[in-house]
Short mmCIF file of C-alpha atoms and ligand atoms in Angstrom, two decimals:
data_model
loop_
_atom_site.label_atom_id
_atom_site.label_comp_id
_atom_site.label_asym_id
_atom_site.label_seq_id
_atom_site.Cartn_x
_atom_site.Cartn_y
_atom_site.Cartn_z
CA UNK A 17 87.84 145.24 90.32
CA UNK A 18 89.14 146.65 87.05
CA UNK A 19 92.87 147.43 86.99
CA UNK A 20 93.99 151.04 86.55
CA UNK A 21 95.83 151.88 83.30
CA UNK A 22 99.64 151.68 83.33
CA UNK A 23 99.70 155.04 81.55
CA UNK A 24 96.73 157.13 82.65
CA UNK A 25 95.31 158.70 79.46
CA UNK A 26 94.89 162.16 81.01
CA UNK A 27 98.21 162.25 82.89
CA UNK A 28 100.22 161.01 79.89
CA UNK A 29 98.09 162.88 77.34
CA UNK A 30 97.29 159.83 75.29
CA UNK A 31 95.49 160.25 71.98
CA UNK A 32 91.84 159.11 71.82
CA UNK A 33 92.92 156.02 69.86
CA UNK A 34 95.59 155.18 72.45
CA UNK A 35 93.12 155.63 75.31
CA UNK A 36 90.55 153.39 73.59
CA UNK A 37 93.00 150.71 72.53
CA UNK A 38 94.80 150.44 75.86
CA UNK A 39 91.45 150.17 77.66
CA UNK A 40 90.32 147.45 75.26
CA UNK A 41 93.51 145.42 75.72
CA UNK A 42 93.54 145.88 79.51
CA UNK A 43 89.95 144.67 79.86
CA UNK A 44 90.59 141.75 77.50
CA UNK A 45 93.83 140.88 79.31
CA UNK A 46 92.33 140.95 82.77
CA UNK A 47 89.14 139.08 81.89
CA UNK A 48 90.35 136.58 79.26
CA UNK A 49 94.15 136.27 79.12
CA UNK A 50 95.03 136.21 82.83
CA UNK A 51 92.86 133.18 83.75
CA UNK A 52 94.31 131.16 80.85
CA UNK A 53 97.97 132.14 81.36
CA UNK A 54 98.86 129.41 83.92
CA UNK A 55 97.90 126.72 81.44
CA UNK A 56 100.22 127.85 78.61
CA UNK A 57 103.00 128.19 81.14
CA UNK A 58 102.47 124.79 82.74
CA UNK A 59 102.13 122.95 79.43
CA UNK A 60 104.60 125.11 77.46
CA UNK A 61 101.77 125.17 74.93
CA UNK A 62 100.79 127.87 72.45
CA UNK A 63 97.84 130.13 73.37
CA UNK A 64 95.78 129.26 70.29
CA UNK A 65 92.47 130.23 71.95
CA UNK A 66 93.85 133.69 72.70
CA UNK A 67 94.69 134.18 69.03
CA UNK A 68 91.19 133.14 67.98
CA UNK A 69 89.78 135.76 70.33
CA UNK A 70 92.27 138.35 69.09
CA UNK A 71 91.13 137.73 65.55
CA UNK A 72 87.52 138.23 66.65
CA UNK A 73 88.25 141.47 68.54
CA UNK A 74 90.44 142.98 65.82
CA UNK A 75 93.76 142.86 67.68
CA UNK A 76 95.52 140.80 64.99
CA UNK A 77 95.13 143.85 62.73
CA UNK A 78 96.15 146.42 65.31
CA UNK A 79 98.85 148.03 63.12
CA UNK A 80 97.20 147.47 59.77
CA UNK A 81 96.33 150.95 58.49
CA UNK A 82 92.67 151.89 59.02
CA UNK A 83 92.29 152.55 55.29
CA UNK A 84 93.24 148.91 54.73
CA UNK A 85 90.79 147.52 57.31
CA UNK A 86 92.86 147.48 60.50
CA UNK A 87 92.78 149.42 63.77
CA UNK A 88 95.46 151.76 62.43
CA UNK A 89 97.60 151.96 65.56
CA UNK A 90 100.94 153.65 65.12
CA UNK A 91 104.16 152.60 66.87
CA UNK A 92 103.37 154.27 70.19
CA UNK A 93 99.73 153.22 70.33
CA UNK A 94 100.75 149.62 69.69
CA UNK A 95 103.55 149.75 72.30
CA UNK A 96 101.18 151.08 74.98
CA UNK A 97 98.62 148.39 74.16
CA UNK A 98 101.26 145.64 74.21
CA UNK A 99 102.42 146.76 77.67
CA UNK A 100 98.86 146.33 78.93
CA UNK A 101 98.79 142.83 77.44
CA UNK A 102 102.14 141.91 79.01
CA UNK A 103 100.63 142.48 82.46
CA UNK A 104 98.33 139.53 82.03
CA UNK A 105 100.12 137.04 79.79
CA UNK A 106 103.76 137.57 78.89
CA UNK A 107 103.83 134.79 76.31
CA UNK A 108 100.79 136.10 74.45
CA UNK A 109 102.13 139.66 74.46
CA UNK A 110 105.57 138.59 73.23
CA UNK A 111 104.21 136.43 70.41
CA UNK A 112 101.69 139.15 69.53
CA UNK A 113 104.71 141.38 69.02
CA UNK A 114 106.23 138.95 66.49
CA UNK A 115 102.91 138.88 64.62
CA UNK A 116 102.32 142.63 64.83
CA UNK A 117 105.82 143.45 63.54
CA UNK A 118 104.92 141.85 60.22
CA UNK A 119 102.26 144.54 59.85
CA UNK A 120 104.06 147.41 61.62
CA UNK A 121 107.21 147.01 59.53
CA UNK A 122 105.35 146.50 56.26
CA UNK A 123 102.80 149.20 57.18
CA UNK A 124 103.43 152.48 59.03
CA UNK A 125 107.20 151.95 59.19
CA UNK A 126 107.61 151.24 55.47
CA UNK A 127 105.46 154.27 54.70
CA UNK A 128 108.13 156.41 56.42
CA UNK A 129 110.96 155.11 54.23
CA UNK A 130 112.16 155.99 50.75
CA UNK A 131 111.20 153.84 47.82
CA UNK A 132 110.27 154.80 44.27
CA UNK A 133 106.60 155.15 43.39
CA UNK A 134 106.36 151.94 41.34
CA UNK A 135 107.98 149.84 44.08
CA UNK A 136 105.69 151.41 46.67
CA UNK A 137 102.60 150.64 44.61
CA UNK A 138 103.73 147.03 44.24
CA UNK A 139 104.52 146.86 47.97
CA UNK A 140 101.02 148.12 48.81
CA UNK A 141 99.46 145.50 46.56
CA UNK A 142 101.51 142.75 48.21
CA UNK A 143 100.96 143.80 51.78
CA UNK A 144 97.24 143.93 50.97
CA UNK A 145 97.42 140.16 50.34
CA UNK A 146 98.98 139.59 53.75
CA UNK A 147 96.57 141.97 55.48
CA UNK A 148 93.56 140.24 53.90
CA UNK A 149 94.75 136.90 55.27
CA UNK A 150 95.19 138.37 58.74
CA UNK A 151 91.90 140.26 58.85
CA UNK A 152 89.80 137.72 56.96
CA UNK A 153 91.22 134.34 57.92
CA UNK A 154 92.86 135.20 61.24
CA UNK A 155 96.28 134.28 59.82
CA UNK A 156 99.08 134.60 62.38
CA UNK A 157 102.62 135.60 61.40
CA UNK A 158 105.84 134.68 63.22
CA UNK A 159 109.12 136.55 63.01
CA UNK A 160 112.08 134.17 63.09
CA UNK A 161 115.39 135.99 62.62
CA UNK A 162 117.72 134.47 65.25
CA UNK A 163 120.28 131.95 63.99
CA UNK A 164 122.58 131.56 67.00
CA UNK A 165 125.31 133.81 65.58
CA UNK A 166 126.08 137.48 65.05
CA UNK A 167 123.32 138.04 62.46
CA UNK A 168 120.54 138.51 65.01
CA UNK A 169 122.82 140.93 66.86
CA UNK A 170 122.73 143.02 63.66
CA UNK A 171 126.43 142.78 62.87
CA UNK A 172 126.46 140.11 60.15
CA UNK A 173 124.27 139.05 57.24
CA UNK A 174 121.68 136.33 57.89
CA UNK A 175 122.99 132.88 57.01
CA UNK A 176 119.55 131.80 55.83
CA UNK A 177 119.63 132.50 52.10
CA UNK A 178 117.12 133.17 49.34
CA UNK A 179 118.04 132.41 45.75
CA UNK A 180 115.96 134.06 43.04
CA UNK A 181 114.20 131.62 40.70
CA UNK A 182 111.42 132.21 38.18
CA UNK A 183 108.34 133.44 40.09
CA UNK A 184 109.99 133.67 43.50
CA UNK A 185 112.78 132.49 45.76
CA UNK A 186 114.23 129.27 47.12
CA UNK A 187 115.02 129.61 50.83
CA UNK A 188 117.54 127.50 52.74
CA UNK A 189 118.64 127.80 56.35
CA UNK A 190 117.84 127.37 60.01
CA UNK A 191 116.34 129.69 62.59
CA UNK A 192 116.52 129.14 66.34
CA UNK A 193 114.10 130.42 68.97
CA UNK A 194 111.30 130.89 66.45
CA UNK A 195 108.37 131.91 68.64
CA UNK A 196 105.06 130.50 67.33
CA UNK A 197 106.91 127.63 65.61
CA UNK A 198 104.33 125.09 64.47
CA UNK A 199 101.49 127.49 65.29
CA UNK A 200 101.89 130.50 63.01
CA UNK A 201 100.36 130.31 59.55
CA UNK A 202 103.29 132.22 58.03
CA UNK A 203 106.92 132.59 59.10
CA UNK A 204 108.20 136.11 58.37
CA UNK A 205 111.77 135.04 57.70
CA UNK A 206 114.69 137.45 57.49
CA UNK A 207 117.21 136.03 55.04
CA UNK A 208 119.90 137.17 52.64
CA UNK A 209 119.39 137.20 48.90
CA UNK A 210 122.31 135.57 47.16
CA UNK A 211 123.38 137.28 43.96
CA UNK A 212 125.03 135.74 40.90
CA UNK A 213 128.78 136.45 41.00
CA UNK A 214 128.74 137.73 44.62
CA UNK A 215 130.25 135.29 47.09
CA UNK A 216 129.92 137.26 50.31
CA UNK A 217 126.51 137.68 51.91
CA UNK A 218 125.57 141.32 52.50
CA UNK A 219 123.18 142.81 55.06
CA UNK A 220 122.05 145.19 52.31
CA UNK A 221 120.47 142.22 50.55
CA UNK A 222 118.26 141.19 53.47
CA UNK A 223 114.80 140.01 52.43
CA UNK A 224 111.74 139.67 54.64
CA UNK A 225 109.65 136.80 53.27
CA UNK A 226 106.45 135.26 54.65
CA UNK A 227 106.80 131.51 54.18
CA UNK A 228 103.60 129.46 54.55
CA UNK A 229 103.82 126.91 57.36
CA UNK A 230 102.98 124.03 55.04
CA UNK A 231 105.39 124.96 52.23
CA UNK A 232 107.50 121.97 51.13
CA UNK A 233 110.82 121.85 52.98
CA UNK A 234 109.62 123.63 56.14
CA UNK A 235 110.21 121.70 59.37
CA UNK A 236 109.83 122.51 63.07
CA UNK A 237 112.53 120.82 65.11
CA UNK A 238 113.85 120.54 68.66
CA UNK A 239 112.32 120.46 72.10
CA UNK A 240 110.87 123.40 74.05
CA UNK A 241 111.12 123.31 77.83
CA UNK A 242 112.50 126.70 78.92
CA UNK A 243 112.67 128.69 82.16
CA UNK A 244 110.08 131.27 81.18
CA UNK A 245 107.95 132.58 78.30
CA UNK A 246 106.96 128.97 77.88
CA UNK A 247 103.80 129.68 75.89
CA UNK A 248 105.85 131.25 73.08
CA UNK A 249 106.83 127.76 71.83
CA UNK A 250 110.07 129.10 70.32
CA UNK A 251 111.40 125.95 68.65
CA UNK A 252 113.80 125.71 65.71
CA UNK A 253 112.68 126.17 62.12
CA UNK A 254 114.44 124.62 59.17
CA UNK A 255 113.98 125.54 55.52
CA UNK A 256 115.30 123.02 53.01
CA UNK A 257 115.08 124.40 49.47
CA UNK A 258 111.71 125.94 50.25
CA UNK A 259 110.09 127.73 47.32
CA UNK A 260 108.10 130.89 48.00
CA UNK A 261 106.51 133.12 45.45
CA UNK A 262 107.52 136.73 44.96
CA UNK A 263 104.33 137.95 46.64
CA UNK A 264 105.65 136.44 49.89
CA UNK A 265 107.79 139.58 50.31
CA UNK A 266 106.64 141.62 53.31
CA UNK A 267 109.05 144.37 52.30
CA UNK A 268 110.61 145.11 48.90
CA UNK A 269 114.31 144.17 48.48
CA UNK A 270 116.57 146.64 50.30
CA UNK A 271 113.85 148.11 52.50
CA UNK A 272 114.61 146.04 55.60
CA UNK A 273 118.21 147.26 55.54
CA UNK A 274 116.99 150.84 55.20
CA UNK A 275 114.58 150.32 58.11
CA UNK A 276 117.26 148.75 60.34
CA UNK A 277 119.57 151.71 59.76
CA UNK A 278 117.04 154.57 59.66
CA UNK A 279 114.26 153.37 62.03
CA UNK A 280 116.21 151.86 64.96
CA UNK A 281 113.26 151.97 67.36
CA UNK A 282 111.88 149.02 65.38
CA UNK A 283 114.04 146.88 67.69
CA UNK A 284 112.50 148.36 70.83
CA UNK A 285 109.19 146.56 70.27
CA UNK A 286 110.19 143.60 72.44
CA UNK A 287 110.17 145.88 75.49
CA UNK A 288 106.41 146.56 75.94
CA UNK A 289 105.76 143.00 77.14
CA UNK A 290 108.35 143.49 79.87
CA UNK A 291 107.05 146.95 80.78
CA UNK A 292 103.78 145.14 81.49
CA UNK A 293 105.49 142.40 83.49
CA UNK A 294 107.22 145.00 85.70
CA UNK A 295 103.85 146.64 86.36
CA UNK A 296 102.33 143.22 87.11
CA UNK A 297 105.03 142.45 89.71
CA UNK A 298 104.33 145.77 91.42
CA UNK A 299 100.53 145.36 91.28
CA UNK A 300 100.75 141.87 92.73
CA UNK A 301 102.93 143.07 95.61
CA UNK A 302 100.56 145.87 96.58
CA UNK A 303 97.47 143.67 96.43
CA UNK A 304 99.18 140.82 98.28
CA UNK A 305 100.56 142.96 101.10
CA UNK A 306 97.14 144.56 101.52
CA UNK A 307 95.68 141.05 101.93
CA UNK A 308 93.51 141.52 98.83
CA UNK A 309 94.81 138.91 96.38
CA UNK A 310 91.76 136.87 95.25
CA UNK A 311 91.68 133.36 96.71
CA UNK A 312 94.23 134.08 99.43
CA UNK A 313 93.34 134.49 103.12
CA UNK A 314 92.94 138.22 103.88
CA UNK A 315 96.17 138.44 105.87
CA UNK A 316 97.63 141.94 105.82
CA UNK A 317 101.39 142.35 105.70
CA UNK A 318 101.52 146.03 104.84
CA UNK A 319 102.21 147.32 108.40
CA UNK A 320 105.86 146.19 108.44
CA UNK A 321 108.31 149.02 107.74
CA UNK A 322 110.68 146.82 105.73
CA UNK A 323 107.86 145.87 103.38
CA UNK A 324 106.81 149.51 103.03
CA UNK A 325 110.38 150.42 102.12
CA UNK A 326 110.54 147.62 99.56
CA UNK A 327 107.28 148.76 97.96
CA UNK A 328 108.52 152.36 97.91
CA UNK A 329 111.71 151.25 96.16
CA UNK A 330 109.68 149.22 93.68
CA UNK A 331 107.48 152.24 92.99
CA UNK A 332 110.51 154.45 92.38
CA UNK A 333 111.94 151.89 89.97
CA UNK A 334 108.61 151.48 88.20
CA UNK A 335 108.15 155.25 87.77
CA UNK A 336 111.70 155.63 86.44
CA UNK A 337 111.13 152.79 84.00
CA UNK A 338 107.79 154.15 82.81
CA UNK A 339 109.09 157.69 82.33
CA UNK A 340 112.11 156.71 80.25
CA UNK A 341 110.20 154.15 78.20
CA UNK A 342 107.29 156.51 77.52
CA UNK A 343 109.68 159.20 76.30
CA UNK A 344 111.46 156.74 74.06
CA UNK A 345 108.35 155.27 72.43
CA UNK A 346 107.07 158.83 71.96
CA UNK A 347 110.11 159.87 69.90
CA UNK A 348 110.35 156.80 67.64
CA UNK A 349 110.68 157.99 64.05
CA UNK A 350 112.92 157.72 61.01
CA UNK A 351 116.41 159.20 61.35
CA UNK A 352 116.33 159.87 65.11
CA UNK A 353 119.09 161.98 66.63
CA UNK A 354 122.04 160.32 68.33
CA UNK A 355 120.57 161.28 71.72
CA UNK A 356 117.29 159.59 70.83
CA UNK A 357 119.06 156.38 69.82
CA UNK A 358 121.11 156.32 73.02
CA UNK A 359 117.88 156.89 74.94
CA UNK A 360 116.18 154.01 73.11
CA UNK A 361 119.01 151.65 74.12
CA UNK A 362 118.82 152.99 77.67
CA UNK A 363 115.05 152.45 77.68
CA UNK A 364 115.37 148.87 76.41
CA UNK A 365 118.07 148.09 78.98
CA UNK A 366 116.06 149.70 81.77
CA UNK A 367 112.79 147.93 80.99
CA UNK A 368 114.38 144.50 80.56
CA UNK A 369 116.58 144.67 83.64
CA UNK A 370 114.04 146.44 85.84
CA UNK A 371 111.22 144.03 85.01
CA UNK A 372 113.41 141.19 86.29
CA UNK A 373 114.53 143.24 89.32
CA UNK A 374 110.95 144.22 90.21
CA UNK A 375 109.81 140.60 89.99
CA UNK A 376 112.73 139.41 92.15
CA UNK A 377 111.98 142.05 94.75
CA UNK A 378 108.30 141.17 94.71
CA UNK A 379 109.11 137.53 95.54
CA UNK A 380 111.39 138.51 98.41
CA UNK A 381 108.97 141.07 99.81
CA UNK A 382 105.75 139.11 99.58
CA UNK A 383 107.22 136.00 101.15
CA UNK A 384 106.97 132.23 100.89
CA UNK A 385 103.32 131.66 100.05
CA UNK A 386 103.53 134.20 97.24
CA UNK A 387 105.81 132.01 95.16
CA UNK A 388 103.43 129.07 94.98
CA UNK A 389 102.52 128.05 91.46
CA UNK A 390 98.86 128.74 92.19
CA UNK A 391 99.73 132.46 92.05
CA UNK A 392 101.05 134.41 89.03
CA UNK A 393 104.13 135.94 90.68
CA UNK A 394 106.55 133.07 90.12
CA UNK A 395 105.57 132.98 86.42
CA UNK A 396 106.06 136.74 86.16
CA UNK A 397 109.48 136.25 87.78
CA UNK A 398 110.52 133.58 85.25
CA UNK A 399 109.06 135.40 82.24
CA UNK A 400 110.66 138.71 83.26
CA UNK A 401 114.12 137.08 83.42
CA UNK A 402 114.00 136.41 79.65
CA UNK A 403 113.79 140.03 78.49
CA UNK A 404 117.48 140.91 78.70
CA UNK A 405 118.35 138.05 76.36
CA UNK A 406 116.40 139.28 73.37
CA UNK A 407 118.56 140.18 70.40
CA UNK A 408 119.44 142.48 68.73
CA UNK A 409 119.15 144.70 71.81
CA UNK A 410 120.20 142.43 74.68
CA UNK A 411 120.95 144.27 77.90
CA UNK A 412 124.66 143.66 77.28
CA UNK A 413 124.58 144.94 73.71
CA UNK A 414 122.71 148.07 74.82
CA UNK A 415 125.47 148.79 77.35
CA UNK A 416 128.20 148.11 74.74
CA UNK A 417 126.59 150.47 72.26
CA UNK A 418 125.77 153.26 74.70
CA UNK A 419 129.34 153.24 76.01
CA UNK A 420 130.89 153.31 72.58
CA UNK A 421 128.54 155.86 71.01
CA UNK A 422 128.72 158.17 74.03
CA UNK A 423 132.50 158.35 73.76
CA UNK A 424 133.03 158.35 69.99
CA UNK A 425 131.49 160.46 67.27
CA UNK A 426 130.90 158.79 63.90
CA UNK A 427 134.19 157.91 62.21
CA UNK A 428 136.34 158.84 65.24
CA UNK A 429 139.22 156.55 66.20
CA UNK A 430 142.13 156.75 68.63
CA UNK A 431 144.76 156.11 65.98
C1 FAD B 529 111.38 133.47 75.05
C2 FAD B 529 112.17 133.83 73.85
C3 FAD B 529 111.52 134.03 72.66
C4 FAD B 529 112.25 134.34 71.50
N1 FAD B 529 111.57 134.53 70.31
C5 FAD B 529 112.29 134.81 69.20
C6 FAD B 529 111.62 134.97 67.94
O1 FAD B 529 110.39 134.87 67.82
N2 FAD B 529 112.37 135.23 66.86
C7 FAD B 529 113.70 135.34 66.94
O2 FAD B 529 114.32 135.57 65.92
N3 FAD B 529 114.37 135.19 68.09
C8 FAD B 529 113.69 134.94 69.23
N4 FAD B 529 114.36 134.77 70.42
C9 FAD B 529 115.82 134.74 70.40
C10 FAD B 529 116.52 135.92 70.99
O3 FAD B 529 116.22 137.13 70.35
C11 FAD B 529 118.03 135.68 70.88
O4 FAD B 529 118.41 135.56 69.53
C12 FAD B 529 118.44 134.43 71.57
O5 FAD B 529 118.04 134.49 72.91
C13 FAD B 529 119.93 134.30 71.42
O6 FAD B 529 120.37 133.11 72.04
P1 FAD B 529 121.92 132.73 72.01
O7 FAD B 529 122.15 131.71 73.04
O8 FAD B 529 122.32 132.43 70.59
O9 FAD B 529 122.51 134.12 72.49
P2 FAD B 529 123.91 134.76 72.56
O10 FAD B 529 124.96 133.74 72.54
O11 FAD B 529 123.85 135.72 73.70
O12 FAD B 529 124.00 135.62 71.25
C14 FAD B 529 124.08 135.08 69.94
C15 FAD B 529 125.19 135.74 69.16
O13 FAD B 529 125.03 137.16 69.20
C16 FAD B 529 126.27 137.79 69.29
N5 FAD B 529 126.39 138.51 70.58
C17 FAD B 529 125.79 138.21 71.74
N6 FAD B 529 126.19 139.05 72.71
C18 FAD B 529 127.07 139.89 72.15
C19 FAD B 529 127.83 140.97 72.63
N7 FAD B 529 127.75 141.39 73.91
N8 FAD B 529 128.66 141.60 71.76
C20 FAD B 529 128.73 141.20 70.47
N9 FAD B 529 128.03 140.19 69.97
C21 FAD B 529 127.21 139.54 70.78
C22 FAD B 529 127.32 136.70 69.22
O14 FAD B 529 127.72 136.57 67.89
C23 FAD B 529 126.58 135.47 69.70
O15 FAD B 529 127.12 134.31 69.16
C24 FAD B 529 113.65 134.46 71.57
C25 FAD B 529 114.31 134.26 72.79
C26 FAD B 529 113.59 133.96 73.93
C27 FAD B 529 114.33 133.75 75.21
#
């Protein structure tokens, strides 16, 4: 039986594009991604077949503007679609996000920001090169920014540097947790441009460069055997004096810094996967307690009051999570109000923590047989636990920021 939408198009007043896209991803997820998901998890291997199919069905170009050959989804349409994908394969949805951000940030998001006409024209020419690779060749882009220090938290400049040389840049540095390492065709690396005569690295000089996987000096290092999200293959990436040409820029110099300060919801895009995982934990529980999970004996467990209470509590948590998240993805825009930013942090915190809480409750409520590896619940449980750790908006950092910003206006001190 086909799953119901997470966000019913009529009830949530989705646009026609959102209704179409979420239906497409849900059907694809249920029919194609879900049966393959156990394999990527067991092997900690990358879902290459999924990406081939996503090239064929257009999903690699979901946020490429329609005028440039893509589906033309905006921020909200993409987020809703990614939540549907997260229901069926967390690792594919999370890595899809890394890929999609290379087009969302260079596409609709950049179009909202201020740059002079000549720079914009050049940016459009360059992003056209990247979009042609994605749409034509099925090129997949990763998004390694984490380095193990404060840079990924957004409070320091990236230690990976880019030095300008004739025709391009020379990049040096190391990224940790680079999802799609060894499998993406291009690594969309956030790094800091070093300037002649300036010793200190500045966040203002952040560059976003797409480095080809086979460029000299690129190496994938380290093992990958994590608790959850195993199919993301998030190994370390090292760049040793790697030359990239100027056309590698996914954003013009200075634009990433402008985006990070003016378009904060750009950091909320890790949450859709976990919105989907929370829904998946709930769906599994209902089907299992009704004795309807495919392949399991039709034993009903729904008549026990304690299980009914647990499901009711899960439903309340799911509805709270959906409502806050839907509001937040609906108000993503440049220069949001302070309230909207606080709400975005609250939404990220809520989705990440509640996905893990819903999965934990599902395991306890469904009982022993439900946590066997032949069923998806234990994978959902492990995958969901990873959401709160994602920088720059970890659950802890969201709480830190909400507390501080709620109590202090800009520039206020206690001195
Ligand atoms: C499955 C998975 C996939 C991932 N994929 C990617 C990816 O594709 N690309 C990518 O770039 N990253 C990715 N990450 C990395 C993720 O976003 C984090 O950067 C990573 O989990 C941080 O690990 P850590 O042990 O260095 O964290 P932490 O030690 O928690 O944080 C690193 C640094 O951030 C700062 N920090 C942390 N907490 C606070 C705080 N409360 N207050 C102030 N500063 C703080 C500190 O300077 C700290 O040293 C992935 C992570 C996971 C789990």
